[in-house]
Coordinates of C-alpha atoms and ligand atoms in Angstrom, one line a residue:
M7 CA 5.2 -23.1 7.2
T8 CA 4.3 -19.6 6.1
V9 CA 4.1 -18.0 2.6
T10 CA 3.8 -14.2 2.3
I11 CA 2.4 -12.7 -0.9
V12 CA 3.6 -9.2 -1.5
G13 CA 2.9 -6.7 -4.3
S14 CA 6.3 -5.6 -5.8
Q15 CA 4.9 -2.5 -7.6
L16 CA 2.0 -0.1 -7.0
G17 CA -0.7 -2.6 -6.1
D18 CA -3.0 -4.4 -8.6
E19 CA -0.4 -7.0 -9.5
G20 CA -2.8 -9.9 -9.3
K21 CA -2.1 -10.9 -5.7
G22 CA -5.6 -12.4 -5.3
G23 CA -5.0 -14.8 -8.1
V24 CA -1.7 -16.0 -6.6
V25 CA -3.2 -16.4 -3.2
D26 CA -5.9 -18.4 -4.8
L27 CA -3.4 -20.5 -6.8
Y28 CA -1.2 -21.4 -3.8
G29 CA -4.0 -21.2 -1.2
D30 CA -5.1 -24.8 -1.6
A31 CA -2.3 -25.9 0.6
A32 CA -3.0 -23.1 3.2
D33 CA -5.1 -23.7 6.2
V34 CA -5.4 -20.0 7.1
V35 CA -5.1 -16.9 4.9
V36 CA -4.3 -13.7 6.8
R37 CA -4.4 -10.1 5.7
Y38 CA -1.9 -8.0 7.7
Q39 CA -2.6 -4.4 6.6
G40 CA -5.0 -2.1 4.9
G41 CA -8.7 -2.2 4.9
D42 CA -11.5 -2.0 2.3
N43 CA -9.2 -0.1 -0.1
A44 CA -7.8 -3.3 -1.5
G45 CA -9.3 -4.8 -4.6
H46 CA -8.9 -8.6 -4.8
T47 CA -10.5 -10.4 -7.7
V48 CA -10.8 -14.2 -7.5
V49 CA -12.0 -16.0 -10.6
E50 CA -13.4 -19.5 -10.3
G51 CA -14.7 -20.9 -13.6
D52 CA -17.4 -18.5 -14.6
E53 CA -17.7 -17.0 -11.2
E54 CA -15.9 -13.8 -10.3
Y55 CA -15.6 -12.6 -6.7
K56 CA -14.5 -9.0 -6.1
L57 CA -13.5 -8.5 -2.5
S58 CA -12.1 -5.4 -0.8
L59 CA -11.7 -6.5 2.8
V60 CA -12.4 -10.2 3.3
P61 CA -9.2 -12.3 2.6
S62 CA -9.3 -14.0 -0.8
G63 CA -8.9 -17.4 0.8
A64 CA -12.4 -17.2 2.4
V65 CA -13.8 -17.9 -1.1
R66 CA -12.1 -21.3 -0.9
D67 CA -13.2 -22.4 2.5
K68 CA -10.0 -21.3 4.3
V69 CA -10.1 -19.5 7.6
G70 CA -9.6 -15.9 6.8
V71 CA -8.0 -13.6 9.4
L72 CA -7.8 -9.8 9.4
G73 CA -4.7 -9.1 11.5
N74 CA -4.1 -6.3 14.0
G75 CA -2.4 -4.3 11.2
C76 CA -5.7 -4.0 9.4
V77 CA -8.3 -1.3 9.6
V78 CA -11.8 -2.7 9.5
N79 CA -15.0 -1.1 8.3
P80 CA -17.6 -3.4 9.9
E81 CA -20.2 -2.4 7.3
T82 CA -18.0 -3.6 4.4
L83 CA -17.1 -6.7 6.3
F84 CA -20.6 -7.8 6.9
D85 CA -21.8 -6.8 3.4
E86 CA -19.0 -8.9 1.8
M87 CA -19.7 -11.8 4.1
D88 CA -23.4 -11.6 3.4
A89 CA -22.9 -11.4 -0.3
L90 CA -20.6 -14.5 -0.3
R91 CA -23.3 -16.3 1.7
E92 CA -25.9 -15.4 -0.8
R93 CA -23.7 -17.0 -3.4
G94 CA -23.7 -20.2 -1.4
L95 CA -20.4 -19.9 0.3
D96 CA -19.8 -20.1 4.1
P97 CA -16.9 -17.7 4.8
D98 CA -15.1 -18.2 8.1
V99 CA -13.5 -14.8 8.9
R100 CA -11.8 -13.8 12.2
L101 CA -10.8 -10.3 13.2
A102 CA -7.9 -9.4 15.4
R103 CA -9.2 -7.6 18.5
R104 CA -6.2 -5.3 18.1
A105 CA -7.2 -4.2 14.6
H106 CA -8.5 -0.6 14.4
V107 CA -12.0 0.3 13.3
I108 CA -13.0 2.6 10.5
F109 CA -15.8 5.0 11.4
P110 CA -17.9 7.1 9.1
Y111 CA -16.0 10.3 10.3
H112 CA -12.8 8.7 9.0
R113 CA -14.3 8.4 5.5
A114 CA -15.7 11.9 5.7
L115 CA -12.3 13.3 6.7
D116 CA -10.5 11.3 4.0
G117 CA -12.7 13.2 1.4
I118 CA -12.4 16.5 3.2
E119 CA -8.6 16.4 3.3
E120 CA -8.3 15.3 -0.3
E121 CA -10.6 18.1 -1.3
A122 CA -8.5 20.6 0.6
K123 CA -5.3 19.3 -0.9
S124 CA -6.7 19.5 -4.4
D125 CA -6.6 23.3 -4.2
S126 CA -2.9 22.9 -4.6
D127 CA -3.0 19.8 -6.9
A128 CA -1.6 17.8 -3.9
E129 CA -4.3 15.2 -3.5
V130 CA -3.1 11.6 -3.1
G131 CA -6.0 10.1 -5.0
T132 CA -7.1 7.9 -2.1
T133 CA -9.8 5.3 -2.4
G134 CA -11.9 7.5 0.0
R135 CA -12.4 4.6 2.4
G136 CA -11.1 6.5 5.5
I137 CA -7.8 4.5 5.6
G138 CA -5.4 7.3 6.3
P139 CA -7.5 9.0 9.0
T140 CA -8.0 5.7 10.8
Y141 CA -4.3 4.9 10.8
E142 CA -3.7 8.5 12.0
D143 CA -5.9 7.8 15.0
K144 CA -4.2 4.5 15.7
V145 CA -0.8 6.2 15.8
G146 CA -2.2 9.2 17.7
R147 CA -3.4 6.8 20.4
R148 CA -7.0 7.8 20.0
G149 CA -8.3 5.0 17.8
V150 CA -11.1 2.5 18.6
R151 CA -10.1 -1.1 18.2
V152 CA -12.2 -4.1 17.3
G153 CA -12.0 -5.4 20.9
D154 CA -13.6 -2.1 22.1
L155 CA -16.7 -2.8 20.1
L156 CA -17.3 -5.8 22.3
D157 CA -17.5 -3.6 25.4
P158 CA -20.2 -0.9 25.1
D159 CA -18.9 1.2 28.0
V160 CA -15.4 1.4 26.6
L161 CA -16.8 2.1 23.1
R162 CA -18.9 5.0 24.5
E163 CA -16.1 6.4 26.4
K164 CA -13.7 6.4 23.4
L165 CA -16.3 7.9 21.1
E166 CA -17.1 10.7 23.6
Y167 CA -13.4 11.6 23.6
V168 CA -12.7 11.4 19.9
V169 CA -15.8 12.4 18.0
P170 CA -16.0 16.0 19.3
Q171 CA -12.4 16.5 18.2
K172 CA -13.2 15.2 14.7
R173 CA -16.3 17.3 14.5
A174 CA -14.3 20.4 15.5
L175 CA -11.6 19.5 12.9
A176 CA -14.2 19.2 10.1
E177 CA -16.2 22.3 11.1
E178 CA -13.6 24.7 12.4
V179 CA -10.5 23.8 10.4
Y180 CA -12.1 22.8 7.2
G181 CA -15.3 24.7 7.5
V182 CA -17.6 21.9 6.4
E183 CA -21.0 21.0 7.8
T184 CA -21.2 17.7 9.6
G185 CA -24.0 15.2 10.0
E186 CA -24.7 11.8 11.6
E187 CA -21.2 10.6 10.8
F188 CA -20.0 12.9 13.6
N189 CA -22.8 12.1 16.1
V190 CA -21.7 10.2 19.2
D191 CA -25.1 8.7 19.9
A192 CA -25.8 7.5 16.3
L193 CA -22.3 6.0 16.0
Y194 CA -22.5 4.3 19.4
E195 CA -25.8 2.6 18.5
Q196 CA -24.6 1.5 15.1
Y197 CA -21.1 0.2 16.3
R198 CA -22.5 -1.4 19.4
E199 CA -24.7 -3.5 17.2
Y200 CA -21.7 -4.4 15.0
G201 CA -19.9 -5.5 18.2
E202 CA -22.9 -7.7 19.1
R203 CA -22.8 -9.4 15.8
L204 CA -19.1 -10.0 16.0
A205 CA -19.6 -11.6 19.4
A206 CA -22.6 -13.6 18.3
E207 CA -20.7 -15.0 15.4
D208 CA -17.6 -15.5 17.6
M209 CA -15.5 -13.7 15.0
T210 CA -12.8 -11.9 17.1
V211 CA -9.5 -13.4 18.1
D212 CA -6.1 -12.5 19.5
A213 CA -4.4 -12.9 16.1
G214 CA -0.9 -13.7 17.5
D215 CA -2.3 -16.5 19.7
F216 CA -4.7 -17.8 17.0
L217 CA -2.0 -17.9 14.3
G218 CA 0.8 -19.0 16.7
D219 CA -1.3 -22.0 17.8
R220 CA -1.9 -23.1 14.3
I221 CA 1.7 -22.6 13.2
D222 CA 2.8 -24.7 16.2
A223 CA 0.4 -27.4 15.2
G224 CA 2.1 -27.6 11.8
K225 CA -0.6 -25.7 9.8
N226 CA 0.2 -23.7 6.7
V227 CA -0.4 -20.0 7.0
M228 CA -0.5 -17.6 4.0
F229 CA -0.1 -13.9 4.6
E230 CA -1.9 -11.9 1.9
G231 CA -0.5 -8.5 1.3
A232 CA -2.7 -5.8 -0.1
Q233 CA -1.5 -2.8 -2.2
G234 CA 2.2 -2.9 -3.1
T235 CA 5.8 -2.0 -2.1
V236 CA 5.8 1.4 -3.7
I237 CA 2.7 2.6 -1.9
D238 CA 4.1 1.4 1.5
I239 CA 4.0 4.2 4.0
D240 CA 7.8 3.7 4.8
H241 CA 9.2 2.3 1.6
G242 CA 6.9 3.8 -1.0
N243 CA 6.8 7.1 -2.8
Y244 CA 5.6 9.2 0.2
P245 CA 3.2 11.0 0.4
Y246 CA 1.6 9.2 -2.6
V247 CA 1.2 6.1 -0.5
T248 CA -1.3 4.2 1.5
S249 CA -1.0 4.5 5.3
S250 CA 0.2 0.9 6.1
N251 CA 3.1 -1.5 5.4
P252 CA 2.3 -3.8 2.5
T253 CA 6.0 -4.9 2.6
A254 CA 6.9 -8.3 4.1
G255 CA 7.8 -6.8 7.5
G256 CA 4.2 -5.8 7.9
A257 CA 3.3 -9.5 7.9
A258 CA 5.0 -9.8 11.3
T259 CA 3.9 -6.5 12.9
G260 CA 0.4 -6.8 11.4
T261 CA -0.4 -10.2 12.8
G262 CA 1.6 -10.9 15.9
V263 CA 3.7 -13.7 14.3
S264 CA 7.4 -13.1 14.8
P265 CA 9.7 -11.8 12.0
G266 CA 11.7 -15.0 12.3
V267 CA 8.7 -17.1 11.4
V268 CA 7.7 -14.8 8.5
G269 CA 11.3 -14.7 7.2
G270 CA 11.8 -18.4 7.7
G271 CA 9.0 -19.0 5.2
E272 CA 8.7 -18.0 1.6
V273 CA 8.1 -14.5 0.4
I274 CA 6.6 -14.3 -3.1
G275 CA 6.9 -11.1 -5.0
I276 CA 4.0 -10.5 -7.3
V277 CA 5.0 -8.6 -10.5
K278 CA 2.7 -7.4 -13.3
A279 CA 4.5 -7.6 -16.6
Y280 CA 3.9 -3.9 -17.1
L281 CA 3.0 -1.2 -14.6
T282 CA -0.2 0.4 -13.5
R283 CA -1.0 3.1 -10.9
V284 CA -4.2 4.5 -9.6
G285 CA -4.0 7.8 -7.8
S286 CA -1.3 10.5 -8.0
G287 CA 2.5 10.5 -8.0
P288 CA 5.3 10.0 -10.4
L289 CA 5.6 7.1 -12.8
P290 CA 8.8 7.4 -14.8
T291 CA 7.9 4.7 -17.3
E292 CA 4.4 6.0 -17.9
L293 CA 3.0 5.4 -21.3
G294 CA 0.1 7.8 -21.2
G295 CA -1.8 9.6 -18.5
V296 CA -5.4 9.6 -17.4
A297 CA -6.3 13.3 -17.6
G298 CA -6.5 15.0 -14.3
D299 CA -5.2 12.0 -12.4
T300 CA -1.6 12.9 -12.1
P301 CA -1.4 16.2 -10.3
G302 CA 2.0 17.7 -10.3
Y303 CA 3.4 15.1 -12.6
D304 CA 1.3 15.5 -15.7
E305 CA 4.3 16.2 -17.8
Q306 CA 5.5 12.6 -17.4
G307 CA 4.7 10.6 -20.4
E308 CA 1.2 12.1 -20.5
G309 CA -0.3 11.7 -23.9
E310 CA 2.9 10.5 -25.6
N311 CA 1.7 7.0 -25.9
E312 CA -1.8 7.2 -24.8
E313 CA -3.0 4.9 -27.6
L314 CA -0.8 2.1 -26.4
A315 CA -1.7 2.8 -22.8
E316 CA -5.4 2.6 -23.7
Y317 CA -4.8 -0.7 -25.6
I318 CA -3.1 -2.3 -22.5
R319 CA -5.7 -0.7 -20.2
E320 CA -8.6 -2.2 -22.1
K321 CA -7.0 -5.6 -22.7
G322 CA -5.8 -5.9 -19.1
G323 CA -9.1 -4.6 -17.7
E324 CA -7.1 -2.0 -15.8
Y325 CA -9.8 -0.3 -13.9
G326 CA -9.8 0.0 -10.1
T327 CA -11.6 -2.9 -8.4
V328 CA -12.7 -0.6 -5.5
T329 CA -13.2 2.7 -7.2
G330 CA -13.6 1.8 -10.9
R331 CA -11.0 4.5 -11.8
P332 CA -9.0 3.9 -15.0
R333 CA -5.4 3.0 -14.1
R334 CA -2.4 4.8 -15.5
V335 CA -0.2 2.5 -17.5
G336 CA 3.6 2.2 -17.9
W337 CA 6.3 -0.2 -18.9
L338 CA 7.8 -2.4 -16.3
D339 CA 10.1 -0.4 -14.0
V340 CA 13.1 -2.6 -13.1
P341 CA 14.7 -0.2 -10.6
M342 CA 11.4 -0.4 -8.7
L343 CA 11.6 -4.2 -8.7
R344 CA 15.2 -4.1 -7.4
H345 CA 14.0 -1.9 -4.6
A346 CA 11.1 -4.2 -3.8
A347 CA 13.3 -7.3 -3.9
R348 CA 15.7 -5.8 -1.3
T349 CA 12.9 -4.5 0.9
N350 CA 11.0 -7.7 1.0
G351 CA 13.6 -10.5 0.5
F352 CA 11.7 -12.3 -2.2
T353 CA 12.3 -16.0 -2.4
G354 CA 10.2 -16.4 -5.6
L355 CA 8.4 -14.3 -8.2
A356 CA 5.0 -14.7 -9.8
I357 CA 4.8 -12.6 -13.0
N358 CA 1.3 -11.9 -14.1
H359 CA -0.5 -10.5 -17.2
V360 CA 2.1 -11.8 -19.7
D361 CA -0.8 -12.5 -22.1
V362 CA -1.9 -8.8 -22.0
L363 CA 1.3 -7.7 -23.8
A364 CA 0.9 -10.3 -26.5
G365 CA 0.5 -9.0 -30.0
L366 CA 2.7 -5.9 -29.5
D367 CA 5.6 -5.5 -31.9
E368 CA 7.9 -4.3 -29.2
V369 CA 7.8 -4.5 -25.4
K370 CA 10.0 -2.1 -23.4
V371 CA 11.3 -2.1 -19.8
G372 CA 12.8 0.8 -17.8
H373 CA 16.2 -0.9 -17.1
S374 CA 17.7 2.0 -15.1
Y375 CA 17.2 5.7 -14.5
D376 CA 19.2 8.8 -15.4
L377 CA 19.2 11.4 -12.7
D378 CA 21.4 14.4 -12.7
G379 CA 23.9 12.7 -15.0
E380 CA 24.1 9.6 -12.9
E381 CA 22.8 6.1 -13.7
L382 CA 20.6 4.7 -10.9
F383 CA 19.6 1.0 -10.6
T384 CA 17.1 1.4 -7.7
M385 CA 14.5 4.0 -6.8
P386 CA 15.8 7.2 -5.1
A387 CA 14.4 7.7 -1.6
T388 CA 12.6 10.9 -2.2
T389 CA 9.6 11.3 -4.5
E390 CA 10.9 14.5 -5.9
R391 CA 14.0 12.8 -7.1
W392 CA 12.1 9.8 -8.4
G393 CA 9.8 12.2 -10.3
R394 CA 12.9 13.6 -12.1
C395 CA 14.2 10.2 -13.1
E396 CA 14.4 9.5 -16.8
P397 CA 14.2 5.8 -17.6
N398 CA 16.8 4.1 -19.8
F399 CA 14.6 1.7 -21.8
R400 CA 15.5 -1.7 -23.1
S401 CA 13.5 -3.1 -25.9
F402 CA 12.3 -6.7 -26.4
D403 CA 10.8 -8.2 -29.5
G404 CA 7.1 -8.7 -28.8
W405 CA 5.4 -12.1 -28.6
E406 CA 2.5 -13.5 -30.5
D407 CA -1.0 -14.1 -29.0
V408 CA -1.5 -17.8 -28.6
D409 CA -4.0 -20.1 -26.9
W410 CA -2.9 -19.3 -23.4
D411 CA -5.0 -22.1 -21.9
V412 CA -2.9 -24.6 -23.8
V413 CA 0.3 -22.8 -22.7
A414 CA -0.9 -23.1 -19.1
E415 CA -1.4 -26.8 -19.5
Q416 CA 1.8 -27.5 -21.3
G417 CA 4.1 -25.4 -19.1
Y418 CA 7.0 -22.9 -19.3
D419 CA 8.5 -24.1 -22.5
A420 CA 5.2 -23.5 -24.3
I421 CA 5.4 -19.8 -23.5
P422 CA 6.4 -17.9 -26.7
A423 CA 10.2 -17.7 -26.9
N424 CA 10.2 -13.9 -26.9
A425 CA 8.1 -13.8 -23.7
R426 CA 10.5 -16.3 -22.1
R427 CA 13.4 -14.0 -22.9
Y428 CA 11.5 -11.2 -21.2
L429 CA 10.7 -13.3 -18.1
D430 CA 14.3 -14.6 -17.9
Y431 CA 15.6 -11.0 -18.0
V432 CA 13.3 -10.0 -15.1
S433 CA 14.3 -13.1 -13.0
E434 CA 18.0 -12.4 -13.6
Q435 CA 17.8 -8.7 -12.8
I436 CA 15.9 -9.4 -9.5
D437 CA 18.1 -12.5 -8.8
T438 CA 15.0 -14.5 -7.9
D439 CA 13.4 -17.6 -9.4
I440 CA 10.1 -17.4 -11.1
Y441 CA 7.5 -19.6 -9.4
A442 CA 4.5 -18.8 -11.6
V443 CA 3.6 -17.0 -14.7
G444 CA 0.0 -15.7 -15.1
V445 CA -1.3 -15.9 -18.6
G446 CA -5.0 -15.1 -17.9
P447 CA -7.3 -14.1 -15.1
G448 CA -8.3 -17.6 -13.8
R449 CA -6.0 -19.6 -11.5
E450 CA -5.9 -22.4 -14.1
Q451 CA -4.5 -19.9 -16.5
T452 CA -1.1 -20.0 -14.7
V453 CA 2.1 -21.7 -15.6
V454 CA 3.3 -23.1 -12.3
L455 CA 7.0 -23.8 -11.9
D456 CA 7.1 -24.1 -8.1
D457 CA 4.8 -24.3 -5.2
P458 CA 6.1 -22.5 -2.1
F459 CA 4.2 -24.8 0.3
E460 CA 5.8 -28.0 -1.1
Ligands
IMP2 P1 -5.8 5.0 0.5 O1 -5.2 3.6 0.7 O2 -7.2 4.9 0.1 O3 -5.5 5.9 1.5 O4 -5.1 5.5 -0.9 C1 -3.7 5.9 -0.9 C2 -3.1 5.6 -2.2 O5 -3.0 4.2 -2.3 C3 -3.9 6.1 -3.4 O6 -3.0 6.4 -4.4 C4 -4.6 4.9 -3.8 O7 -5.0 4.9 -5.2 C5 -3.6 3.8 -3.5 N1 -4.3 2.5 -3.3 C6 -5.0 2.1 -2.2 N2 -5.4 0.8 -2.3 C7 -4.9 0.4 -3.5 C8 -5.0 -0.9 -4.2 O8 -5.6 -1.9 -3.7 N3 -4.4 -0.9 -5.4 C9 -3.8 0.1 -5.9 N4 -3.6 1.3 -5.3 C10 -4.2 1.4 -4.1

């Protein structure tokens, strides 16, 4: 049995918490895309674990796999594993030999290109982790894969081919000075050592075989998506996207497990009760902007409701896990959710952060958009058109702040009636049942209606 956890918005929907909630029944937790750009927060009692690469399940003694669709920065990987070990955990993490490796020149080029784009206000607002440049090399058939780190001769040969190209790009196209991050010898020594450690700890696998064997043996596998549908390279608001496929199809291509197996399991869409975005791009239901963070789209909502945005940002702790950047805030965007539901085939929803909106007099949702005199119910395919969409809002009476721990204990009917009206509306619009409602950051602060593994 497999369960896939997918972000239905722009990332930061609280996927880590849901993986944690349902992960008890999982034997293996697999990431299928992205790299150390993903912020996953797992809260256990008073302990909070912030991870950017290691799958959340590793905090709970599950086998954690980074699939072939991931891009791996070995330095982050070992830092996170060492930090977990220092806190008394014993993470069991396996890496697909087909996953691509992030090198320091990828990170440097990420920054260089963002800087160049910023001249025309076109930067994406990346996390600066080298994600895009690494996927570029993968698709350009010049990348270095995890398996290559295990073979020093192959590693050397690949670096000798690619590094001079990267150096020339940085120096001759962008006119920047380069250092050790573009030096073949230094990179070779450092990454050969990473390869030795991966081998010594027996961490690399053929992900498809590894997972296939476990699925055949009746084990439960959870696919943990990072980021979200609207920053998917294919289905998101290009070019303000990450360079991989967070959508459910990525769980197959990014692990070597067949689409039939992924689709035969459950696909849980994670929804935040409002909307946040880090980085650039449109946000039709935006409440207020973070100055300078919305190049090209500053006119949208900027400033109009900054006070309310600030209130939600503070109450919801809406600051980037990886970068610490303040997140832009908006009302729930229902056309976005309809798009996500179709793209991913959700079988259930987990709706998070319902407690954060408590205490407001009114809660709004963008029910549809107006564009050029037409009413739209899903997102247009081009970002320029999405940027021109005017939301048609629907208003809900707000709900009171209550003791959410008690609500979590007592179940769905204990959720304030106005919040239930809101949740029922979302479930109806998306035509998908609600499996869980998050009413606080810890996994015990969740109203559980259904467990996909049962
Ligand atoms: P990159 O993934 O670092 O290349 O960044 C590309 C875009 O995806 C930027 O707008 C980032 O802010 C956004 N992004 C990347 N990872 C996350 C995440 O975990 N949560 C939310 N946004 C993200």
